[in-house]
GROMACS .gro file of C-alpha atoms in nm:
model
  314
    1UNK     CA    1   4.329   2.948   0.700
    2UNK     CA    2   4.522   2.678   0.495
    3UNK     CA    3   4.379   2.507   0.191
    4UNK     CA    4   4.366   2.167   0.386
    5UNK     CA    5   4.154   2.291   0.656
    6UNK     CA    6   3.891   2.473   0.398
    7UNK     CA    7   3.886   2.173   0.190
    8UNK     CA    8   3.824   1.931   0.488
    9UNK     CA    9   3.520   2.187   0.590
   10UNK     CA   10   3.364   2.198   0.207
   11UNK     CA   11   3.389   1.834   0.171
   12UNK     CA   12   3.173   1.800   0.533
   13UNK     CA   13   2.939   2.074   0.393
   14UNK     CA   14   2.866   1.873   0.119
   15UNK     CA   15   2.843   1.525   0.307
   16UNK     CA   16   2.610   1.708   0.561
   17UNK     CA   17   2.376   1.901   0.285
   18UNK     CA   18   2.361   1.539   0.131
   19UNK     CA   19   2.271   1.374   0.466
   20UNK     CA   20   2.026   1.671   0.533
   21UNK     CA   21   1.850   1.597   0.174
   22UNK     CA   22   1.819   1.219   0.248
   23UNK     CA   23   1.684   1.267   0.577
   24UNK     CA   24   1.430   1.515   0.417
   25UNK     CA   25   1.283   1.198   0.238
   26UNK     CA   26   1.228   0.986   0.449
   27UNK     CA   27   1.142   1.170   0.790
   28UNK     CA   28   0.770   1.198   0.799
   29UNK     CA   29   0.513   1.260   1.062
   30UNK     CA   30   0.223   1.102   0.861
   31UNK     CA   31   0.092   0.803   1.091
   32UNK     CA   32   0.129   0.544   0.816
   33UNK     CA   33   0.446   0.378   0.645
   34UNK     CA   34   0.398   0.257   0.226
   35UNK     CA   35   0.210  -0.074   0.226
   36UNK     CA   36   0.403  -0.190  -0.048
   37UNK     CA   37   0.808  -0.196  -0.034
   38UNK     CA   38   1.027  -0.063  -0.315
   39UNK     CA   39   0.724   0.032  -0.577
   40UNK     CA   40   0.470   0.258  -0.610
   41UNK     CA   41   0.079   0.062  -0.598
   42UNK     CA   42  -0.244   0.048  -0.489
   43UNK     CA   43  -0.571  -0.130  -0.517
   44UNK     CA   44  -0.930  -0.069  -0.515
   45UNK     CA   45  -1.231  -0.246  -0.481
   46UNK     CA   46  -1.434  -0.266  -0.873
   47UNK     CA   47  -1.760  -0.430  -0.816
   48UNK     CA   48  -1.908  -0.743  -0.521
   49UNK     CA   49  -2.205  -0.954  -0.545
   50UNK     CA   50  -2.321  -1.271  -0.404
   51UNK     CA   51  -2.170  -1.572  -0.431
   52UNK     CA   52  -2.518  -1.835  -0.350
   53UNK     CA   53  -2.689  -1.625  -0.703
   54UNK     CA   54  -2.567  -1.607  -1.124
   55UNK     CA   55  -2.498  -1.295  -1.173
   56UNK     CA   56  -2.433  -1.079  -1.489
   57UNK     CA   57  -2.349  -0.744  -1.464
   58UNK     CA   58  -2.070  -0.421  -1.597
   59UNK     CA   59  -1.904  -0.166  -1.337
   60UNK     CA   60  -1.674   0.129  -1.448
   61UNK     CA   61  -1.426   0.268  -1.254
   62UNK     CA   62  -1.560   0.550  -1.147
   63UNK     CA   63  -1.810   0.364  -0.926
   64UNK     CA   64  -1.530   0.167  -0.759
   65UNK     CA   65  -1.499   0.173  -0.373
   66UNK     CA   66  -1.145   0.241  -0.179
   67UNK     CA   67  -1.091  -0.103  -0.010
   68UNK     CA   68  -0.970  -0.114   0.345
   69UNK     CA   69  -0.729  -0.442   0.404
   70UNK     CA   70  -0.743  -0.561   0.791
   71UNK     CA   71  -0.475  -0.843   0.884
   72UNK     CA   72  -0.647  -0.992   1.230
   73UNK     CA   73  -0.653  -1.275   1.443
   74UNK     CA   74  -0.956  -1.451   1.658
   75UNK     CA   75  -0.719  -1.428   1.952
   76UNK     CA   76  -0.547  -1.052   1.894
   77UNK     CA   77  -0.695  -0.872   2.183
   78UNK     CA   78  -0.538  -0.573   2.087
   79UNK     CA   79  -0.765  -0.571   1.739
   80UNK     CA   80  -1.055  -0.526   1.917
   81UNK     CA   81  -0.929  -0.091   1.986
   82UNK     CA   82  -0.798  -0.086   1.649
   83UNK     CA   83  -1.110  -0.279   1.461
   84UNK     CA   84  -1.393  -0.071   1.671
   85UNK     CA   85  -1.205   0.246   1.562
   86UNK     CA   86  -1.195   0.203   1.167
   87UNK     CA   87  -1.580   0.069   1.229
   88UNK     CA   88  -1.643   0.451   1.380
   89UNK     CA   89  -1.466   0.625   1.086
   90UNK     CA   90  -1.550   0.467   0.789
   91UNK     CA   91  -1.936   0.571   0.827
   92UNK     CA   92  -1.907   0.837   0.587
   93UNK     CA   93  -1.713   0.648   0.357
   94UNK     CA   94  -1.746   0.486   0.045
   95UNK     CA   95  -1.571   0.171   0.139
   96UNK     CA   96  -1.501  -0.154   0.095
   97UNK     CA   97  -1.349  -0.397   0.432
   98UNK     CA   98  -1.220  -0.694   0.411
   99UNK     CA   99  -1.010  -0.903   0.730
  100UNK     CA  100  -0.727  -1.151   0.688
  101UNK     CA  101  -0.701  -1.400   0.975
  102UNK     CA  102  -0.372  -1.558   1.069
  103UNK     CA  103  -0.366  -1.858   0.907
  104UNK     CA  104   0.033  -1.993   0.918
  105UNK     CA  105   0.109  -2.218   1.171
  106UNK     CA  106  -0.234  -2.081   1.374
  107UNK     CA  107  -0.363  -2.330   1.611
  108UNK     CA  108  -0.704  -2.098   1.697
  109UNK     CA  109  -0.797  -1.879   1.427
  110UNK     CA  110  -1.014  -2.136   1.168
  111UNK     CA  111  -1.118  -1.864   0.912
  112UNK     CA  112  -0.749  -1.799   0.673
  113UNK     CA  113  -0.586  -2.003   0.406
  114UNK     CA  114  -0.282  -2.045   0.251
  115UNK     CA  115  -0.392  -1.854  -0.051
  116UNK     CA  116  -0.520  -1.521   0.171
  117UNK     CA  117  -0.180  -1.558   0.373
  118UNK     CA  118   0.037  -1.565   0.031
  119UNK     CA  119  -0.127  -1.261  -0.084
  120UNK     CA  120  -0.025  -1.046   0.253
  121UNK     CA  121   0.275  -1.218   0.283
  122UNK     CA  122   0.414  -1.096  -0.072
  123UNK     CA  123   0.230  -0.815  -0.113
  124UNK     CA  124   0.249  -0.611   0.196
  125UNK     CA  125   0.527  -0.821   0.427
  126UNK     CA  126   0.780  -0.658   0.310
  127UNK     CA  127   0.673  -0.352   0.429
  128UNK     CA  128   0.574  -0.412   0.768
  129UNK     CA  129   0.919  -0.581   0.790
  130UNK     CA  130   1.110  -0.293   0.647
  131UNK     CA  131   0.916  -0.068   0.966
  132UNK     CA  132   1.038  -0.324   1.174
  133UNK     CA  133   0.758  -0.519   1.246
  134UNK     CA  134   0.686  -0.923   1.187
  135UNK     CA  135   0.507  -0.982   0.853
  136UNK     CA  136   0.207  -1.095   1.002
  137UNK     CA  137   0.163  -0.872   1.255
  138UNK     CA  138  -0.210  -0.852   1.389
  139UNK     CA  139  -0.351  -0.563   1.383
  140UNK     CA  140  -0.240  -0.371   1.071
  141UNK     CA  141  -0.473  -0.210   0.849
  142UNK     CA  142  -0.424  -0.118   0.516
  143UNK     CA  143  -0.580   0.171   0.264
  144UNK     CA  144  -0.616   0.168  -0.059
  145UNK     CA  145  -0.334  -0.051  -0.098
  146UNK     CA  146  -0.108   0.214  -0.045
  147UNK     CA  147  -0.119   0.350   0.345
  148UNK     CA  148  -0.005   0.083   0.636
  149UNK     CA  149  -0.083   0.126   0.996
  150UNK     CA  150   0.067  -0.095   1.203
  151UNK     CA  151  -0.070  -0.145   1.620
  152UNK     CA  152  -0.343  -0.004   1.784
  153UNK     CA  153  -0.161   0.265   1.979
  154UNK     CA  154  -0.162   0.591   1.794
  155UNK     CA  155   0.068   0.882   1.794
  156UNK     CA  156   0.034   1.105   2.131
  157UNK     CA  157  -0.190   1.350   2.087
  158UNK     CA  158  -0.451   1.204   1.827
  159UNK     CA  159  -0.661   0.935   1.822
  160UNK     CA  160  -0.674   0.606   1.565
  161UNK     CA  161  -1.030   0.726   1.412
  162UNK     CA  162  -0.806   1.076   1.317
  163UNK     CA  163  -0.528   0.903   1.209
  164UNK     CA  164  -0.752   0.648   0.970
  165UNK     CA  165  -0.933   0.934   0.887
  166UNK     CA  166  -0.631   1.111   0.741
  167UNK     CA  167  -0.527   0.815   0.550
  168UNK     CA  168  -0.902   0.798   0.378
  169UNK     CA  169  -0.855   1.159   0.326
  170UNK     CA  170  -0.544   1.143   0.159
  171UNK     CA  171  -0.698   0.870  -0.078
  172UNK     CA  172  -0.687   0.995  -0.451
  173UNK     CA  173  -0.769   0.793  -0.723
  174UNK     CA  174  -0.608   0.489  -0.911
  175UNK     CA  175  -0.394   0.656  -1.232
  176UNK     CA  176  -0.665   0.448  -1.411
  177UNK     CA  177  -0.918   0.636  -1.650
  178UNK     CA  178  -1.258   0.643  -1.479
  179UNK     CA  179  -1.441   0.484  -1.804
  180UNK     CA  180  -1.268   0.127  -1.796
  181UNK     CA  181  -1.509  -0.111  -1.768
  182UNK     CA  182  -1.508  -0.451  -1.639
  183UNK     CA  183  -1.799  -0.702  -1.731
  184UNK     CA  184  -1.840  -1.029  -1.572
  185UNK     CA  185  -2.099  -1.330  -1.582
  186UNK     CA  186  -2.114  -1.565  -1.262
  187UNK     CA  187  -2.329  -1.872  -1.361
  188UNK     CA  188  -2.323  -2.230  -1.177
  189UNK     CA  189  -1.919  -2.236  -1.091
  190UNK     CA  190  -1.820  -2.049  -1.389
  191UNK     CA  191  -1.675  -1.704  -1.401
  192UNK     CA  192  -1.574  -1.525  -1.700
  193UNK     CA  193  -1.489  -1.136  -1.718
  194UNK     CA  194  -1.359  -0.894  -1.971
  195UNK     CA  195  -1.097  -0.564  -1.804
  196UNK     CA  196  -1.119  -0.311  -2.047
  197UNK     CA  197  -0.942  -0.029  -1.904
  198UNK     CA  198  -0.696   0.284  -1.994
  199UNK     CA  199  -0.427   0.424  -1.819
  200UNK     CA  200  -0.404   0.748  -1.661
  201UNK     CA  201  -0.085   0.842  -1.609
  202UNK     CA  202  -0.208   1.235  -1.482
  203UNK     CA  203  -0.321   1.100  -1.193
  204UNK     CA  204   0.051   0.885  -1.145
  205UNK     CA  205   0.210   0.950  -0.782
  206UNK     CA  206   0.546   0.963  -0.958
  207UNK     CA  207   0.722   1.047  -1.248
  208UNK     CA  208   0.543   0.700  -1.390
  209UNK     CA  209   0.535   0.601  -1.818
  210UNK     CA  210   0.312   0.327  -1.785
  211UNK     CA  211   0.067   0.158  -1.587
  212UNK     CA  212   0.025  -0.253  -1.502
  213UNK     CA  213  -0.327  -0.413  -1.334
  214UNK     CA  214  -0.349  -0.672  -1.198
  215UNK     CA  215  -0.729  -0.838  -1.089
  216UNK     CA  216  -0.812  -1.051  -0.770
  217UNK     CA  217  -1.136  -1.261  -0.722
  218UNK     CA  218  -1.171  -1.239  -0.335
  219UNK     CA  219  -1.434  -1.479  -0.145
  220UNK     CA  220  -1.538  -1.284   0.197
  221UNK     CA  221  -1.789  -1.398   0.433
  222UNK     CA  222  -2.024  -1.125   0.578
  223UNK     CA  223  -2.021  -1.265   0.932
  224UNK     CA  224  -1.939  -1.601   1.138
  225UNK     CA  225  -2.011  -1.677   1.486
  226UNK     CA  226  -1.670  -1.836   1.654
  227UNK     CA  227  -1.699  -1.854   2.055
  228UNK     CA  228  -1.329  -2.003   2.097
  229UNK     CA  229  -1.218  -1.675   1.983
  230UNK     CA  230  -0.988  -1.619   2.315
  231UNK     CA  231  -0.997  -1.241   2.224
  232UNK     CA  232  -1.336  -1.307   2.360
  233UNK     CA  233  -1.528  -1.129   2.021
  234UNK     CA  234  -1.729  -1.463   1.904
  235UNK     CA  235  -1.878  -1.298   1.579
  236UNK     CA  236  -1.636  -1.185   1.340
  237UNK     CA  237  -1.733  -0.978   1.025
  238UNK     CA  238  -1.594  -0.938   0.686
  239UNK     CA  239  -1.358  -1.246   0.647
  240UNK     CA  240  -1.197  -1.270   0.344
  241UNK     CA  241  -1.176  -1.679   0.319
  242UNK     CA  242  -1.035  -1.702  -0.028
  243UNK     CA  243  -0.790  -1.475  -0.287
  244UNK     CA  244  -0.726  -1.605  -0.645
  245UNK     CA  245  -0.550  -1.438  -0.939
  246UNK     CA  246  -0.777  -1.392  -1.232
  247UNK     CA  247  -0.537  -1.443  -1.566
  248UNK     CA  248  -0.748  -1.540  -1.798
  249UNK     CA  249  -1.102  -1.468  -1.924
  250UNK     CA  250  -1.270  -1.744  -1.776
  251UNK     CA  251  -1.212  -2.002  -1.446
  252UNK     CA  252  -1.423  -2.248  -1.330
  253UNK     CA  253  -1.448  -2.216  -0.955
  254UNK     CA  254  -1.586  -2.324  -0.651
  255UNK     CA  255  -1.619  -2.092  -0.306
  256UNK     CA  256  -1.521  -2.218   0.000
  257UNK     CA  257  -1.853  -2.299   0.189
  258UNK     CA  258  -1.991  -2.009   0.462
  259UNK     CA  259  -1.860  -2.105   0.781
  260UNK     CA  260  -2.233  -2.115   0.941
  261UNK     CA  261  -2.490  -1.907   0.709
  262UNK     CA  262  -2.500  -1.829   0.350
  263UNK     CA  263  -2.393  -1.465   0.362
  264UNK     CA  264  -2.026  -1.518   0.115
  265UNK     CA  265  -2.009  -1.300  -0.117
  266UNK     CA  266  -1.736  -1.253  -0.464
  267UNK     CA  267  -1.548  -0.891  -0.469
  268UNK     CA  268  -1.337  -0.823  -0.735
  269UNK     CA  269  -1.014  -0.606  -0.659
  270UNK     CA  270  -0.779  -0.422  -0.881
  271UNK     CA  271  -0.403  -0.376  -0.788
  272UNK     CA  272  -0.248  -0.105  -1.029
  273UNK     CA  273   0.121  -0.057  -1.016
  274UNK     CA  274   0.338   0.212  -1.157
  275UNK     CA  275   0.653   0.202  -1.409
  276UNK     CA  276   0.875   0.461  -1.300
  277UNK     CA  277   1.078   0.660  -1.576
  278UNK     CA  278   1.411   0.727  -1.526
  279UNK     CA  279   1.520   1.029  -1.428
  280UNK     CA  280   1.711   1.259  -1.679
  281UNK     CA  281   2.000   1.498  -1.661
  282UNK     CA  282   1.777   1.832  -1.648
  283UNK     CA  283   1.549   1.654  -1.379
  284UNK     CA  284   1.845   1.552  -1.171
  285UNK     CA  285   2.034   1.910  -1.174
  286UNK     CA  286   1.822   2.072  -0.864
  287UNK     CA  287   1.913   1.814  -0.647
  288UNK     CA  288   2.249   1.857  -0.737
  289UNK     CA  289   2.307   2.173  -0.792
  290UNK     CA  290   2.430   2.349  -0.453
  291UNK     CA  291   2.675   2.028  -0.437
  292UNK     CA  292   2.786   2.135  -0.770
  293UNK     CA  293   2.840   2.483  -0.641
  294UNK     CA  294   3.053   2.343  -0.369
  295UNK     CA  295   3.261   2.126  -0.543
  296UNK     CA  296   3.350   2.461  -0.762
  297UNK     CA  297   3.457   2.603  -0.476
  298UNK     CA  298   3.653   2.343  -0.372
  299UNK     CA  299   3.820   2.339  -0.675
  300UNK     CA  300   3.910   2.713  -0.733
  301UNK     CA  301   4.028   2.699  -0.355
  302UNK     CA  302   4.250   2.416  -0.448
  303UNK     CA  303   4.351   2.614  -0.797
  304UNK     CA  304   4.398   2.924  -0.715
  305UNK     CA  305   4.689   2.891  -0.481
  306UNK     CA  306   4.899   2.728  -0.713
  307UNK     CA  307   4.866   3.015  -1.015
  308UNK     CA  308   4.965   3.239  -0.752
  309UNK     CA  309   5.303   3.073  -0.654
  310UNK     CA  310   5.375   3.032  -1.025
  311UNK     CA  311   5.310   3.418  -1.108
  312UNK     CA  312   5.531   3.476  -0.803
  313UNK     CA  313   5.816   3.261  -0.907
  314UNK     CA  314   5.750   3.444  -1.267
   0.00000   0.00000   0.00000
């Protein structure tokens, strides 16, 4: 066989073990995409009490709850299959739920605002639209600010209470140590906090240095009875009807009022997010290494023939 035709058949070798590896990564027959594009995050749910009552109180980590994120509408019919199915599986769950209503541009949904929309939009938008989906696309729910599932129709052969049970299974916890603390005092409008926390960087899904958190003050009301729901549901549970940042120690605040009884209550969420070292020599050899072998080959094909000619003109 001439040189030209092995080289052209080692240089697809290598395009095609390279195309094999890459589709290796990112073929996967879990039933969720990332929730959050391009990083590696999550976020869990730290400590809730009622908004109507001071309140003064500690929580470590290790008694925080996975939260489950829910972006809904009051006229998304197709919800209802996908909301009555995480109500069956989280039962045995230590869990935290909390619902996002379309809010831009909605003409029936009363219960969003531009500060719960901002926080799906940036946070988890990306995402749905890198899967191909809108944004805002009703009903997605998320886990532990790391698993997305997008529709109510799951994959053939299994059920949406097995595939949300699968994501809850695969939960682990934040690469946060279990002993930070976070103390907080509600009083008459007022709400000041102290995060005392370590990183964990064992419990890292990547090859992470450092750890970032970042803390949420969420306002969700238990339950609110809406008839012109065209979905048809009238009470609606769990509505999360404000999200602000908490930067600083202390903010003066005032919850949005209960839509029609005095069930709001304040949850406090943590997103963590991961710094990614980069990778070094040693760590990038295995990946490389059968190209590496190929490219030799290539080589000593293309070398060899010309030592020969010159011994034989010797």
């Amino acid at each position: 066989m001439e040189i030209k035709s092995i080289v052209t058949i080692l240089l697809f070798s290598i395009l095609g073990l390279s195309l094999g590896a890459n589709a290796s990564i990112i073929s996967s027959d879990d039933p969720w995409v990332d929730a959050t594009e391009g990083i590696t995050s999550g976020s869990t749910a730290i400590t809730w009490f009622p908004a109507n009552q001071n309140n003064s109180s500690s929580s470590t980590l290790d008694h925080a709850q996975t939260i489950i994120e829910v972006y809904t509408a009051t006229w998304c019919e197709t919800c209802i299959p996908a909301e009555e199915a995480l109500n069956a599986t989280i039962t045995d769950y230590n869990v935290k739920v909390v619902k996002y209503h379309r809010h831009l541009f909605e003409t029936e949904d009363p219960f969003g605002n531009n500060n719960t929309e901002g926080r799906w939009l940036s946070r988890y938008g990306p995402s749905a639209v890198q899967a191909d989906f809108n944004a805002r696309t009703p009903p997605t729910v998320i886990f532990g600010g790391e698993r997305m599932h997008i529709g109510s129709y799951p994959t053939a052969g299994v059920s949406l209470e097995e595939e949300y049970s699968t994501s809850l299974d695969s939960i682990m916890r934040p690469p946060i140590s279990n002993s930070s603390e976070f103390t907080f005092t509600w009083e008459d409008g007022t709400f000041e906090w102290s995060w005392n926390w370590e990183e964990d960087t064992t419990a890292c899904r990547s090859n992470c240095d450092s750890i970032s958190t970042e803390l949420y003050l969420m306002i969700v009301e238990d339950t609110a009875f809406f008839p012109e729901g065209s979905n048809g549901e009238e009470y609606y549970h769990r509505i999360l009807r404000d999200v602000i940042p908490l930067g600083n120690s202390s903010i003066d605040y005032i919850p949005p009022q209960a839509w029609d009884e005095d069930d709001v209550s304040i949850l406090i969420v943590m997103d963590w997010q991961e710094s990614q070292s980069e990778e070094t020599f040693l760590e990038v050899i295995p990946s490389l290494a059968v190209e590496l072998v190929i490219l030799s080959l290539v080589f000593t094909a293309l070398i060899t023939p010309t030592e020969a000619k010159k011994r034989r003109v010797q």
